[in-house]
JSON list of C-alpha atoms in Angstrom, two decimals:
[
{"chain": "V", "resi": 118, "resn": "MET", "atom": "CA", "xyz": [147.56, 48.47, 95.17]},
{"chain": "V", "resi": 119, "resn": "THR", "atom": "CA", "xyz": [148.51, 46.69, 98.28]},
{"chain": "V", "resi": 120, "resn": "ALA", "atom": "CA", "xyz": [146.09, 47.86, 101.01]},
{"chain": "V", "resi": 121, "resn": "LEU", "atom": "CA", "xyz": [147.31, 49.88, 103.71]},
{"chain": "V", "resi": 122, "resn": "SER", "atom": "CA", "xyz": [148.14, 48.57, 107.17]},
{"chain": "V", "resi": 123, "resn": "PHE", "atom": "CA", "xyz": [146.74, 50.06, 110.49]},
{"chain": "V", "resi": 124, "resn": "LEU", "atom": "CA", "xyz": [147.63, 49.31, 114.01]},
{"chain": "V", "resi": 125, "resn": "LEU", "atom": "CA", "xyz": [144.68, 49.05, 116.34]},
{"chain": "V", "resi": 126, "resn": "PRO", "atom": "CA", "xyz": [144.89, 48.92, 120.10]},
{"chain": "V", "resi": 127, "resn": "ASP", "atom": "CA", "xyz": [145.78, 45.51, 121.57]},
{"chain": "V", "resi": 128, "resn": "GLY", "atom": "CA", "xyz": [142.51, 43.14, 121.63]},
{"chain": "V", "resi": 129, "resn": "ALA", "atom": "CA", "xyz": [140.62, 45.58, 119.24]},
{"chain": "V", "resi": 130, "resn": "LEU", "atom": "CA", "xyz": [139.85, 42.99, 116.80]},
{"chain": "V", "resi": 131, "resn": "GLU", "atom": "CA", "xyz": [138.65, 40.13, 119.50]},
{"chain": "V", "resi": 132, "resn": "GLY", "atom": "CA", "xyz": [135.19, 39.11, 119.15]},
{"chain": "V", "resi": 133, "resn": "HIS", "atom": "CA", "xyz": [134.61, 40.66, 115.75]},
{"chain": "V", "resi": 134, "resn": "ARG", "atom": "CA", "xyz": [133.46, 39.05, 112.62]},
{"chain": "V", "resi": 135, "resn": "ALA", "atom": "CA", "xyz": [133.25, 39.85, 108.93]},
{"chain": "V", "resi": 136, "resn": "GLY", "atom": "CA", "xyz": [130.59, 42.40, 108.26]},
{"chain": "V", "resi": 137, "resn": "ASP", "atom": "CA", "xyz": [131.28, 44.01, 111.50]},
{"chain": "V", "resi": 138, "resn": "SER", "atom": "CA", "xyz": [132.23, 47.78, 111.59]},
{"chain": "V", "resi": 139, "resn": "ILE", "atom": "CA", "xyz": [135.29, 49.17, 113.51]},
{"chain": "V", "resi": 140, "resn": "THR", "atom": "CA", "xyz": [136.10, 52.90, 114.18]},
{"chain": "V", "resi": 141, "resn": "VAL", "atom": "CA", "xyz": [139.80, 53.69, 113.96]},
{"chain": "V", "resi": 142, "resn": "ASP", "atom": "CA", "xyz": [140.49, 56.97, 115.96]},
{"chain": "V", "resi": 143, "resn": "GLY", "atom": "CA", "xyz": [143.56, 58.23, 117.49]},
{"chain": "V", "resi": 144, "resn": "ASP", "atom": "CA", "xyz": [146.96, 58.74, 115.79]},
{"chain": "V", "resi": 145, "resn": "GLU", "atom": "CA", "xyz": [146.04, 55.79, 113.40]},
{"chain": "V", "resi": 146, "resn": "GLY", "atom": "CA", "xyz": [142.50, 57.24, 112.48]},
{"chain": "V", "resi": 147, "resn": "ARG", "atom": "CA", "xyz": [144.12, 60.84, 111.92]},
{"chain": "V", "resi": 148, "resn": "HIS", "atom": "CA", "xyz": [146.80, 59.52, 109.63]},
{"chain": "V", "resi": 149, "resn": "GLY", "atom": "CA", "xyz": [144.16, 57.69, 107.61]},
{"chain": "V", "resi": 150, "resn": "ALA", "atom": "CA", "xyz": [141.80, 60.37, 107.42]},
{"chain": "V", "resi": 151, "resn": "ALA", "atom": "CA", "xyz": [144.00, 63.44, 107.36]},
{"chain": "V", "resi": 152, "resn": "VAL", "atom": "CA", "xyz": [147.27, 62.48, 105.86]},
{"chain": "V", "resi": 153, "resn": "VAL", "atom": "CA", "xyz": [146.55, 59.24, 103.65]},
{"chain": "V", "resi": 154, "resn": "ARG", "atom": "CA", "xyz": [143.08, 60.90, 103.05]},
{"chain": "V", "resi": 155, "resn": "LEU", "atom": "CA", "xyz": [141.31, 57.38, 103.06]},
{"chain": "V", "resi": 156, "resn": "ARG", "atom": "CA", "xyz": [137.99, 57.24, 101.02]},
{"chain": "V", "resi": 157, "resn": "ALA", "atom": "CA", "xyz": [134.76, 55.42, 101.19]},
{"chain": "V", "resi": 158, "resn": "GLY", "atom": "CA", "xyz": [135.37, 51.96, 99.20]},
{"chain": "V", "resi": 159, "resn": "GLU", "atom": "CA", "xyz": [139.04, 51.51, 99.57]},
{"chain": "V", "resi": 160, "resn": "ASP", "atom": "CA", "xyz": [140.53, 48.69, 101.21]},
{"chain": "V", "resi": 161, "resn": "VAL", "atom": "CA", "xyz": [142.82, 48.70, 104.43]},
{"chain": "V", "resi": 162, "resn": "LEU", "atom": "CA", "xyz": [144.33, 46.00, 106.58]},
{"chain": "V", "resi": 163, "resn": "LEU", "atom": "CA", "xyz": [143.61, 46.37, 110.23]},
{"chain": "V", "resi": 164, "resn": "THR", "atom": "CA", "xyz": [146.30, 44.69, 112.65]},
{"chain": "V", "resi": 165, "resn": "ASP", "atom": "CA", "xyz": [145.77, 43.89, 116.24]},
{"chain": "V", "resi": 166, "resn": "PRO", "atom": "CA", "xyz": [149.37, 44.03, 117.89]},
{"chain": "V", "resi": 167, "resn": "VAL", "atom": "CA", "xyz": [148.94, 40.62, 119.77]},
{"chain": "V", "resi": 168, "resn": "GLY", "atom": "CA", "xyz": [148.82, 38.83, 116.53]},
{"chain": "V", "resi": 169, "resn": "ARG", "atom": "CA", "xyz": [145.44, 39.35, 114.80]},
{"chain": "V", "resi": 170, "resn": "GLN", "atom": "CA", "xyz": [144.61, 40.87, 111.45]},
{"chain": "V", "resi": 171, "resn": "ALA", "atom": "CA", "xyz": [141.52, 41.31, 109.23]},
{"chain": "V", "resi": 172, "resn": "ALA", "atom": "CA", "xyz": [141.44, 42.96, 105.68]},
{"chain": "V", "resi": 173, "resn": "ALA", "atom": "CA", "xyz": [138.26, 45.86, 105.60]},
{"chain": "V", "resi": 174, "resn": "ARG", "atom": "CA", "xyz": [136.81, 48.46, 103.62]},
{"chain": "V", "resi": 175, "resn": "VAL", "atom": "CA", "xyz": [136.43, 51.84, 104.48]},
{"chain": "V", "resi": 176, "resn": "THR", "atom": "CA", "xyz": [132.68, 53.15, 104.72]},
{"chain": "V", "resi": 177, "resn": "ALA", "atom": "CA", "xyz": [133.18, 56.71, 106.15]},
{"chain": "V", "resi": 178, "resn": "THR", "atom": "CA", "xyz": [135.61, 59.28, 107.24]},
{"chain": "V", "resi": 179, "resn": "THR", "atom": "CA", "xyz": [135.81, 62.30, 109.24]},
{"chain": "V", "resi": 180, "resn": "LYS", "atom": "CA", "xyz": [138.72, 64.70, 109.69]},
{"chain": "V", "resi": 181, "resn": "THR", "atom": "CA", "xyz": [140.21, 62.62, 112.98]},
{"chain": "V", "resi": 182, "resn": "ARG", "atom": "CA", "xyz": [138.81, 58.91, 112.23]},
{"chain": "V", "resi": 183, "resn": "PHE", "atom": "CA", "xyz": [137.49, 56.49, 109.71]},
{"chain": "V", "resi": 184, "resn": "THR", "atom": "CA", "xyz": [135.22, 53.49, 109.80]},
{"chain": "V", "resi": 185, "resn": "ALA", "atom": "CA", "xyz": [135.78, 50.13, 108.02]},
{"chain": "V", "resi": 186, "resn": "GLU", "atom": "CA", "xyz": [133.72, 46.77, 107.30]},
{"chain": "V", "resi": 187, "resn": "LEU", "atom": "CA", "xyz": [135.59, 43.96, 107.94]},
{"chain": "V", "resi": 188, "resn": "THR", "atom": "CA", "xyz": [135.28, 41.98, 104.78]},
{"chain": "V", "resi": 189, "resn": "ALA", "atom": "CA", "xyz": [137.17, 38.85, 106.16]},
{"chain": "V", "resi": 190, "resn": "GLU", "atom": "CA", "xyz": [137.34, 36.96, 109.56]},
{"chain": "V", "resi": 191, "resn": "PRO", "atom": "CA", "xyz": [139.93, 38.32, 111.57]},
{"chain": "V", "resi": 192, "resn": "ALA", "atom": "CA", "xyz": [142.80, 35.80, 111.50]},
{"chain": "V", "resi": 193, "resn": "ASP", "atom": "CA", "xyz": [145.30, 34.81, 114.46]},
{"chain": "V", "resi": 194, "resn": "ALA", "atom": "CA", "xyz": [148.84, 34.61, 113.26]},
{"chain": "V", "resi": 195, "resn": "PRO", "atom": "CA", "xyz": [150.79, 31.69, 115.00]},
{"chain": "V", "resi": 196, "resn": "ALA", "atom": "CA", "xyz": [153.71, 32.90, 117.00]},
{"chain": "V", "resi": 197, "resn": "PRO", "atom": "CA", "xyz": [157.14, 32.48, 115.38]},
{"chain": "V", "resi": 198, "resn": "ARG", "atom": "CA", "xyz": [159.43, 29.80, 116.35]},
{"chain": "V", "resi": 199, "resn": "PRO", "atom": "CA", "xyz": [162.50, 30.22, 117.39]},
{"chain": "V", "resi": 200, "resn": "LEU", "atom": "CA", "xyz": [161.87, 33.70, 118.39]},
{"chain": "V", "resi": 201, "resn": "ILE", "atom": "CA", "xyz": [164.44, 36.14, 117.21]},
{"chain": "V", "resi": 202, "resn": "THR", "atom": "CA", "xyz": [165.67, 39.08, 119.34]},
{"chain": "V", "resi": 203, "resn": "LEU", "atom": "CA", "xyz": [167.92, 41.80, 118.07]},
{"chain": "V", "resi": 204, "resn": "VAL", "atom": "CA", "xyz": [170.37, 43.17, 120.79]},
{"chain": "V", "resi": 205, "resn": "GLN", "atom": "CA", "xyz": [171.35, 46.27, 119.26]},
{"chain": "V", "resi": 206, "resn": "ALA", "atom": "CA", "xyz": [174.10, 48.39, 120.45]},
{"chain": "V", "resi": 207, "resn": "LEU", "atom": "CA", "xyz": [173.52, 52.02, 120.62]},
{"chain": "V", "resi": 208, "resn": "ALA", "atom": "CA", "xyz": [175.10, 53.80, 118.08]},
{"chain": "V", "resi": 209, "resn": "LYS", "atom": "CA", "xyz": [175.30, 57.36, 116.65]},
{"chain": "V", "resi": 210, "resn": "GLY", "atom": "CA", "xyz": [173.80, 59.05, 113.74]},
{"chain": "V", "resi": 211, "resn": "GLY", "atom": "CA", "xyz": [170.58, 57.19, 113.88]},
{"chain": "V", "resi": 212, "resn": "ARG", "atom": "CA", "xyz": [172.32, 53.95, 112.82]},
{"chain": "V", "resi": 213, "resn": "ASP", "atom": "CA", "xyz": [170.80, 52.04, 115.82]},
{"chain": "V", "resi": 214, "resn": "GLU", "atom": "CA", "xyz": [167.20, 53.14, 114.66]},
{"chain": "V", "resi": 215, "resn": "SER", "atom": "CA", "xyz": [167.94, 52.14, 111.13]},
{"chain": "V", "resi": 216, "resn": "ALA", "atom": "CA", "xyz": [168.92, 48.72, 112.34]},
{"chain": "V", "resi": 217, "resn": "VAL", "atom": "CA", "xyz": [165.75, 48.36, 114.32]},
{"chain": "V", "resi": 218, "resn": "GLU", "atom": "CA", "xyz": [163.73, 49.56, 111.18]},
{"chain": "V", "resi": 219, "resn": "SER", "atom": "CA", "xyz": [165.26, 46.92, 108.80]},
{"chain": "V", "resi": 220, "resn": "SER", "atom": "CA", "xyz": [165.60, 44.07, 111.39]},
{"chain": "V", "resi": 221, "resn": "VAL", "atom": "CA", "xyz": [161.61, 44.43, 112.34]},
{"chain": "V", "resi": 222, "resn": "GLU", "atom": "CA", "xyz": [160.79, 44.33, 108.74]},
{"chain": "V", "resi": 223, "resn": "LEU", "atom": "CA", "xyz": [162.94, 41.35, 108.01]},
{"chain": "V", "resi": 224, "resn": "GLY", "atom": "CA", "xyz": [161.45, 39.30, 111.06]},
{"chain": "V", "resi": 225, "resn": "ALA", "atom": "CA", "xyz": [162.96, 40.72, 114.26]},
{"chain": "V", "resi": 226, "resn": "ASP", "atom": "CA", "xyz": [160.35, 39.72, 117.25]},
{"chain": "V", "resi": 227, "resn": "ALA", "atom": "CA", "xyz": [161.91, 42.00, 119.77]},
{"chain": "V", "resi": 228, "resn": "VAL", "atom": "CA", "xyz": [164.61, 44.23, 119.97]},
{"chain": "V", "resi": 229, "resn": "LEU", "atom": "CA", "xyz": [166.88, 45.17, 123.10]},
{"chain": "V", "resi": 230, "resn": "ALA", "atom": "CA", "xyz": [168.96, 48.12, 123.50]},
{"chain": "V", "resi": 231, "resn": "TRP", "atom": "CA", "xyz": [172.53, 47.82, 124.56]},
{"chain": "V", "resi": 232, "resn": "GLN", "atom": "CA", "xyz": [174.78, 50.24, 126.46]},
{"chain": "V", "resi": 233, "resn": "ALA", "atom": "CA", "xyz": [177.99, 48.70, 125.07]},
{"chain": "V", "resi": 234, "resn": "GLY", "atom": "CA", "xyz": [181.47, 49.97, 126.19]},
{"chain": "V", "resi": 235, "resn": "ARG", "atom": "CA", "xyz": [182.35, 51.70, 122.84]},
{"chain": "V", "resi": 236, "resn": "SER", "atom": "CA", "xyz": [178.73, 53.13, 122.26]},
{"chain": "V", "resi": 237, "resn": "ILE", "atom": "CA", "xyz": [179.09, 56.87, 121.96]},
{"chain": "V", "resi": 238, "resn": "VAL", "atom": "CA", "xyz": [175.49, 57.66, 122.58]},
{"chain": "V", "resi": 239, "resn": "ARG", "atom": "CA", "xyz": [174.36, 57.08, 126.13]},
{"chain": "V", "resi": 240, "resn": "TRP", "atom": "CA", "xyz": [170.90, 56.48, 127.25]},
{"chain": "V", "resi": 241, "resn": "GLN", "atom": "CA", "xyz": [170.78, 57.70, 130.90]},
{"chain": "V", "resi": 242, "resn": "GLY", "atom": "CA", "xyz": [167.83, 59.48, 132.49]},
{"chain": "V", "resi": 243, "resn": "ALA", "atom": "CA", "xyz": [165.35, 61.34, 130.54]},
{"chain": "V", "resi": 244, "resn": "LYS", "atom": "CA", "xyz": [167.15, 60.26, 127.64]},
{"chain": "V", "resi": 245, "resn": "LYS", "atom": "CA", "xyz": [166.58, 56.64, 128.21]},
{"chain": "V", "resi": 246, "resn": "LEU", "atom": "CA", "xyz": [162.77, 57.11, 128.01]},
{"chain": "V", "resi": 247, "resn": "LYS", "atom": "CA", "xyz": [162.88, 59.31, 125.10]},
{"chain": "V", "resi": 248, "resn": "GLY", "atom": "CA", "xyz": [165.36, 56.31, 123.41]},
{"chain": "V", "resi": 249, "resn": "VAL", "atom": "CA", "xyz": [162.73, 53.66, 124.26]},
{"chain": "V", "resi": 250, "resn": "ALA", "atom": "CA", "xyz": [159.87, 55.67, 122.90]},
{"chain": "V", "resi": 251, "resn": "LYS", "atom": "CA", "xyz": [161.67, 56.59, 119.64]},
{"chain": "V", "resi": 252, "resn": "TRP", "atom": "CA", "xyz": [162.36, 52.79, 119.13]},
{"chain": "V", "resi": 253, "resn": "GLU", "atom": "CA", "xyz": [159.11, 51.93, 119.77]},
{"chain": "V", "resi": 254, "resn": "ALA", "atom": "CA", "xyz": [157.66, 54.37, 117.02]},
{"chain": "V", "resi": 255, "resn": "THR", "atom": "CA", "xyz": [160.31, 52.93, 114.61]},
{"chain": "V", "resi": 256, "resn": "VAL", "atom": "CA", "xyz": [159.09, 49.46, 115.45]},
{"chain": "V", "resi": 257, "resn": "ARG", "atom": "CA", "xyz": [155.57, 50.41, 114.89]},
{"chain": "V", "resi": 258, "resn": "ALA", "atom": "CA", "xyz": [156.28, 52.12, 111.46]},
{"chain": "V", "resi": 259, "resn": "ALA", "atom": "CA", "xyz": [158.19, 49.03, 110.44]},
{"chain": "V", "resi": 260, "resn": "VAL", "atom": "CA", "xyz": [155.30, 46.75, 111.34]},
{"chain": "V", "resi": 261, "resn": "LYS", "atom": "CA", "xyz": [153.05, 48.80, 109.15]},
{"chain": "V", "resi": 262, "resn": "GLN", "atom": "CA", "xyz": [155.33, 48.78, 106.34]},
{"chain": "V", "resi": 263, "resn": "SER", "atom": "CA", "xyz": [155.79, 45.14, 106.23]},
{"chain": "V", "resi": 264, "resn": "ARG", "atom": "CA", "xyz": [152.02, 44.29, 106.99]},
{"chain": "V", "resi": 265, "resn": "ARG", "atom": "CA", "xyz": [153.30, 42.01, 110.07]},
{"chain": "V", "resi": 266, "resn": "PRO", "atom": "CA", "xyz": [150.60, 40.70, 112.16]},
{"chain": "V", "resi": 267, "resn": "ILE", "atom": "CA", "xyz": [152.69, 41.01, 115.58]},
{"chain": "V", "resi": 268, "resn": "LEU", "atom": "CA", "xyz": [153.95, 44.22, 117.04]},
{"chain": "V", "resi": 269, "resn": "PRO", "atom": "CA", "xyz": [157.53, 43.20, 118.31]},
{"chain": "V", "resi": 270, "resn": "ARG", "atom": "CA", "xyz": [158.16, 44.31, 121.80]},
{"chain": "V", "resi": 271, "resn": "VAL", "atom": "CA", "xyz": [160.99, 46.79, 122.43]},
{"chain": "V", "resi": 272, "resn": "GLU", "atom": "CA", "xyz": [162.82, 46.17, 125.93]},
{"chain": "V", "resi": 273, "resn": "GLY", "atom": "CA", "xyz": [165.07, 49.01, 127.80]},
{"chain": "V", "resi": 274, "resn": "VAL", "atom": "CA", "xyz": [168.70, 49.17, 127.76]},
{"chain": "V", "resi": 275, "resn": "VAL", "atom": "CA", "xyz": [171.16, 46.88, 129.21]},
{"chain": "V", "resi": 276, "resn": "THR", "atom": "CA", "xyz": [174.61, 46.87, 130.40]},
{"chain": "V", "resi": 277, "resn": "THR", "atom": "CA", "xyz": [177.18, 44.46, 129.18]},
{"chain": "V", "resi": 278, "resn": "ALA", "atom": "CA", "xyz": [176.71, 42.68, 132.71]},
{"chain": "V", "resi": 279, "resn": "GLU", "atom": "CA", "xyz": [173.10, 42.48, 132.39]},
{"chain": "V", "resi": 280, "resn": "LEU", "atom": "CA", "xyz": [173.23, 41.19, 129.00]},
{"chain": "V", "resi": 281, "resn": "ALA", "atom": "CA", "xyz": [175.43, 38.39, 130.16]},
{"chain": "V", "resi": 282, "resn": "GLU", "atom": "CA", "xyz": [173.18, 37.38, 132.87]},
{"chain": "V", "resi": 283, "resn": "ARG", "atom": "CA", "xyz": [170.45, 37.22, 130.64]},
{"chain": "V", "resi": 284, "resn": "ILE", "atom": "CA", "xyz": [172.16, 35.15, 128.21]},
{"chain": "V", "resi": 285, "resn": "ARG", "atom": "CA", "xyz": [173.35, 32.91, 130.85]},
{"chain": "V", "resi": 286, "resn": "GLU", "atom": "CA", "xyz": [169.73, 32.36, 132.33]},
{"chain": "V", "resi": 287, "resn": "GLY", "atom": "CA", "xyz": [168.44, 31.78, 128.94]},
{"chain": "V", "resi": 288, "resn": "GLU", "atom": "CA", "xyz": [170.92, 28.99, 128.14]},
{"chain": "V", "resi": 289, "resn": "ALA", "atom": "CA", "xyz": [168.67, 26.76, 130.42]},
{"chain": "V", "resi": 290, "resn": "ASP", "atom": "CA", "xyz": [165.43, 27.59, 128.80]},
{"chain": "V", "resi": 291, "resn": "GLY", "atom": "CA", "xyz": [166.64, 27.13, 125.41]},
{"chain": "V", "resi": 292, "resn": "CYS", "atom": "CA", "xyz": [167.81, 30.53, 124.34]},
{"chain": "V", "resi": 293, "resn": "ARG", "atom": "CA", "xyz": [170.80, 30.72, 122.36]},
{"chain": "V", "resi": 294, "resn": "ALA", "atom": "CA", "xyz": [172.74, 33.92, 121.90]},
{"chain": "V", "resi": 295, "resn": "ILE", "atom": "CA", "xyz": [175.04, 34.95, 118.74]},
{"chain": "V", "resi": 296, "resn": "VAL", "atom": "CA", "xyz": [177.50, 37.61, 119.14]},
{"chain": "V", "resi": 297, "resn": "LEU", "atom": "CA", "xyz": [178.60, 38.81, 115.46]},
{"chain": "V", "resi": 298, "resn": "HIS", "atom": "CA", "xyz": [182.34, 39.80, 115.51]},
{"chain": "V", "resi": 299, "resn": "GLU", "atom": "CA", "xyz": [184.72, 40.98, 112.62]},
{"chain": "V", "resi": 300, "resn": "ALA", "atom": "CA", "xyz": [187.37, 39.00, 113.97]},
{"chain": "V", "resi": 301, "resn": "GLU", "atom": "CA", "xyz": [185.41, 35.56, 114.09]},
{"chain": "V", "resi": 302, "resn": "GLN", "atom": "CA", "xyz": [186.29, 32.88, 111.67]},
{"chain": "V", "resi": 303, "resn": "ARG", "atom": "CA", "xyz": [183.19, 31.13, 112.07]},
{"chain": "V", "resi": 304, "resn": "PRO", "atom": "CA", "xyz": [180.46, 32.02, 109.73]},
{"chain": "V", "resi": 305, "resn": "LEU", "atom": "CA", "xyz": [176.98, 32.49, 110.80]},
{"chain": "V", "resi": 306, "resn": "THR", "atom": "CA", "xyz": [175.77, 29.99, 107.98]},
{"chain": "V", "resi": 307, "resn": "THR", "atom": "CA", "xyz": [177.50, 27.09, 109.51]},
{"chain": "V", "resi": 308, "resn": "ILE", "atom": "CA", "xyz": [175.64, 27.01, 112.83]},
{"chain": "V", "resi": 309, "resn": "THR", "atom": "CA", "xyz": [172.02, 27.64, 111.59]},
{"chain": "V", "resi": 310, "resn": "ASP", "atom": "CA", "xyz": [171.02, 23.79, 111.83]},
{"chain": "V", "resi": 311, "resn": "ALA", "atom": "CA", "xyz": [172.37, 24.07, 115.44]},
{"chain": "V", "resi": 312, "resn": "LEU", "atom": "CA", "xyz": [169.64, 26.99, 116.13]},
{"chain": "V", "resi": 313, "resn": "ALA", "atom": "CA", "xyz": [166.71, 25.13, 114.90]},
{"chain": "V", "resi": 314, "resn": "ASP", "atom": "CA", "xyz": [165.73, 23.96, 118.01]},
{"chain": "V", "resi": 315, "resn": "ALA", "atom": "CA", "xyz": [166.23, 27.14, 120.05]},
{"chain": "V", "resi": 316, "resn": "ARG", "atom": "CA", "xyz": [163.34, 28.67, 121.74]},
{"chain": "V", "resi": 317, "resn": "ASP", "atom": "CA", "xyz": [164.59, 32.28, 121.27]},
{"chain": "V", "resi": 318, "resn": "ILE", "atom": "CA", "xyz": [167.66, 33.47, 119.43]},
{"chain": "V", "resi": 319, "resn": "LEU", "atom": "CA", "xyz": [169.55, 36.71, 120.42]},
{"chain": "V", "resi": 320, "resn": "ILE", "atom": "CA", "xyz": [171.56, 38.48, 117.56]},
{"chain": "V", "resi": 321, "resn": "VAL", "atom": "CA", "xyz": [174.09, 40.82, 119.42]},
{"chain": "V", "resi": 322, "resn": "VAL", "atom": "CA", "xyz": [175.29, 43.49, 117.40]},
{"chain": "V", "resi": 323, "resn": "GLY", "atom": "CA", "xyz": [178.07, 45.93, 118.44]},
{"chain": "V", "resi": 324, "resn": "PRO", "atom": "CA", "xyz": [178.53, 49.90, 118.21]},
{"chain": "V", "resi": 325, "resn": "GLU", "atom": "CA", "xyz": [180.62, 51.62, 115.45]},
{"chain": "V", "resi": 326, "resn": "GLY", "atom": "CA", "xyz": [183.64, 51.01, 117.39]},
{"chain": "V", "resi": 327, "resn": "GLY", "atom": "CA", "xyz": [182.86, 47.23, 117.84]},
{"chain": "V", "resi": 328, "resn": "ILE", "atom": "CA", "xyz": [182.74, 44.98, 120.47]},
{"chain": "V", "resi": 329, "resn": "SER", "atom": "CA", "xyz": [185.67, 45.00, 122.96]},
{"chain": "V", "resi": 330, "resn": "SER", "atom": "CA", "xyz": [187.72, 41.94, 123.79]},
{"chain": "V", "resi": 331, "resn": "GLU", "atom": "CA", "xyz": [186.87, 42.22, 127.25]},
{"chain": "V", "resi": 332, "resn": "GLU", "atom": "CA", "xyz": [183.10, 42.53, 126.57]},
{"chain": "V", "resi": 333, "resn": "LEU", "atom": "CA", "xyz": [183.39, 39.54, 123.90]},
{"chain": "V", "resi": 334, "resn": "ASP", "atom": "CA", "xyz": [185.11, 37.55, 126.60]},
{"chain": "V", "resi": 335, "resn": "GLN", "atom": "CA", "xyz": [182.30, 38.24, 129.11]},
{"chain": "V", "resi": 336, "resn": "LEU", "atom": "CA", "xyz": [179.49, 37.09, 126.61]},
{"chain": "V", "resi": 337, "resn": "GLN", "atom": "CA", "xyz": [181.11, 34.26, 125.60]},
{"chain": "V", "resi": 338, "resn": "ALA", "atom": "CA", "xyz": [181.65, 33.11, 129.28]},
{"chain": "V", "resi": 339, "resn": "ALA", "atom": "CA", "xyz": [177.97, 33.20, 129.73]},
{"chain": "V", "resi": 340, "resn": "GLY", "atom": "CA", "xyz": [177.52, 31.09, 126.81]},
{"chain": "V", "resi": 341, "resn": "ALA", "atom": "CA", "xyz": [177.25, 33.10, 123.90]},
{"chain": "V", "resi": 342, "resn": "LEU", "atom": "CA", "xyz": [178.68, 32.20, 120.35]},
{"chain": "V", "resi": 343, "resn": "SER", "atom": "CA", "xyz": [180.76, 34.32, 118.33]},
{"chain": "V", "resi": 344, "resn": "CYS", "atom": "CA", "xyz": [180.29, 34.35, 114.31]},
{"chain": "V", "resi": 345, "resn": "VAL", "atom": "CA", "xyz": [181.43, 36.58, 111.32]},
{"chain": "V", "resi": 346, "resn": "LEU", "atom": "CA", "xyz": [178.61, 37.20, 108.53]},
{"chain": "V", "resi": 347, "resn": "GLY", "atom": "CA", "xyz": [180.96, 37.27, 105.56]},
{"chain": "V", "resi": 348, "resn": "THR", "atom": "CA", "xyz": [183.91, 38.87, 104.43]},
{"chain": "V", "resi": 349, "resn": "SER", "atom": "CA", "xyz": [182.69, 42.27, 104.11]},
{"chain": "V", "resi": 350, "resn": "VAL", "atom": "CA", "xyz": [182.56, 44.41, 107.43]},
{"chain": "V", "resi": 351, "resn": "LEU", "atom": "CA", "xyz": [179.20, 45.54, 107.98]},
{"chain": "V", "resi": 352, "resn": "ARG", "atom": "CA", "xyz": [177.94, 48.94, 109.53]},
{"chain": "V", "resi": 353, "resn": "ALA", "atom": "CA", "xyz": [176.15, 48.97, 112.84]},
{"chain": "V", "resi": 354, "resn": "SER", "atom": "CA", "xyz": [173.01, 49.58, 111.03]},
{"chain": "V", "resi": 355, "resn": "THR", "atom": "CA", "xyz": [173.35, 46.58, 108.50]},
{"chain": "V", "resi": 356, "resn": "ALA", "atom": "CA", "xyz": [174.93, 43.55, 110.24]},
{"chain": "V", "resi": 357, "resn": "GLY", "atom": "CA", "xyz": [171.54, 42.73, 112.51]},
{"chain": "V", "resi": 358, "resn": "PRO", "atom": "CA", "xyz": [169.28, 43.00, 109.33]},
{"chain": "V", "resi": 359, "resn": "ALA", "atom": "CA", "xyz": [171.91, 40.81, 107.64]},
{"chain": "V", "resi": 360, "resn": "ALA", "atom": "CA", "xyz": [171.86, 38.30, 110.41]},
{"chain": "V", "resi": 361, "resn": "ILE", "atom": "CA", "xyz": [168.13, 38.20, 110.79]},
{"chain": "V", "resi": 362, "resn": "ALA", "atom": "CA", "xyz": [167.67, 37.69, 106.65]},
{"chain": "V", "resi": 363, "resn": "VAL", "atom": "CA", "xyz": [170.17, 34.79, 106.89]},
{"chain": "V", "resi": 364, "resn": "LEU", "atom": "CA", "xyz": [168.32, 33.18, 109.88]},
{"chain": "V", "resi": 365, "resn": "SER", "atom": "CA", "xyz": [164.84, 33.80, 108.64]},
{"chain": "V", "resi": 366, "resn": "ALA", "atom": "CA", "xyz": [165.71, 31.78, 105.48]},
{"chain": "V", "resi": 367, "resn": "ALA", "atom": "CA", "xyz": [167.61, 29.03, 107.01]},
{"chain": "V", "resi": 368, "resn": "LEU", "atom": "CA", "xyz": [165.18, 28.31, 109.67]},
{"chain": "V", "resi": 369, "resn": "GLY", "atom": "CA", "xyz": [162.31, 28.39, 107.41]},
{"chain": "V", "resi": 370, "resn": "ARG", "atom": "CA", "xyz": [160.58, 31.56, 108.29]},
{"chain": "V", "resi": 371, "resn": "TRP", "atom": "CA", "xyz": [160.58, 32.99, 104.94]}
]
């Protein structure tokens, strides 16, 4: 049985070695002790979100926490290159959250919310804070599910103008932006070789109503390339994960 993964606070594994004991408390400790009902002798995987993991064996539990002994030296995971950022337009019905969840499991290193012109969902005021928090929780769950060693960051929501400016500034620093658009003729698979030297790749996905021609022009003028995934038109919840799967395979990340 595959060991369950638990996320520790940043830096929690720093300085620890095989044989050391670590107590996991807070939400993760309660989940392990009260929900999963861990017992002494069970193996777990402890993940420090900065990119460090260690196998451990549970030695004791209470109602709200558990203690585990490291059975191996904590290992540092190298940062993937190029980094892949999902720029996901806000979408209704939880489709944006679904896209974030699957994309992180498939390899996204960061997610950025986009308030596209045709987004029905609007993040304004308190809804912005609530939306970011929900995406962060989704990312944490996806990291635990996929046993990834690094916790992808969740960035706040940007407008189309702000996204275009980010793309424009990133061009000079080795960042490449790809806009997925159903009317494009160029398949994503034909440009993956040109992305191998990029520092960061942005995959831009529109909302249910698609990316408007004005937005596409604005993003292309900033330096973004537009591509199509294939002959099928995918939902807002599946386009990003599909593109990340293609890139992960083509760039040797898998």
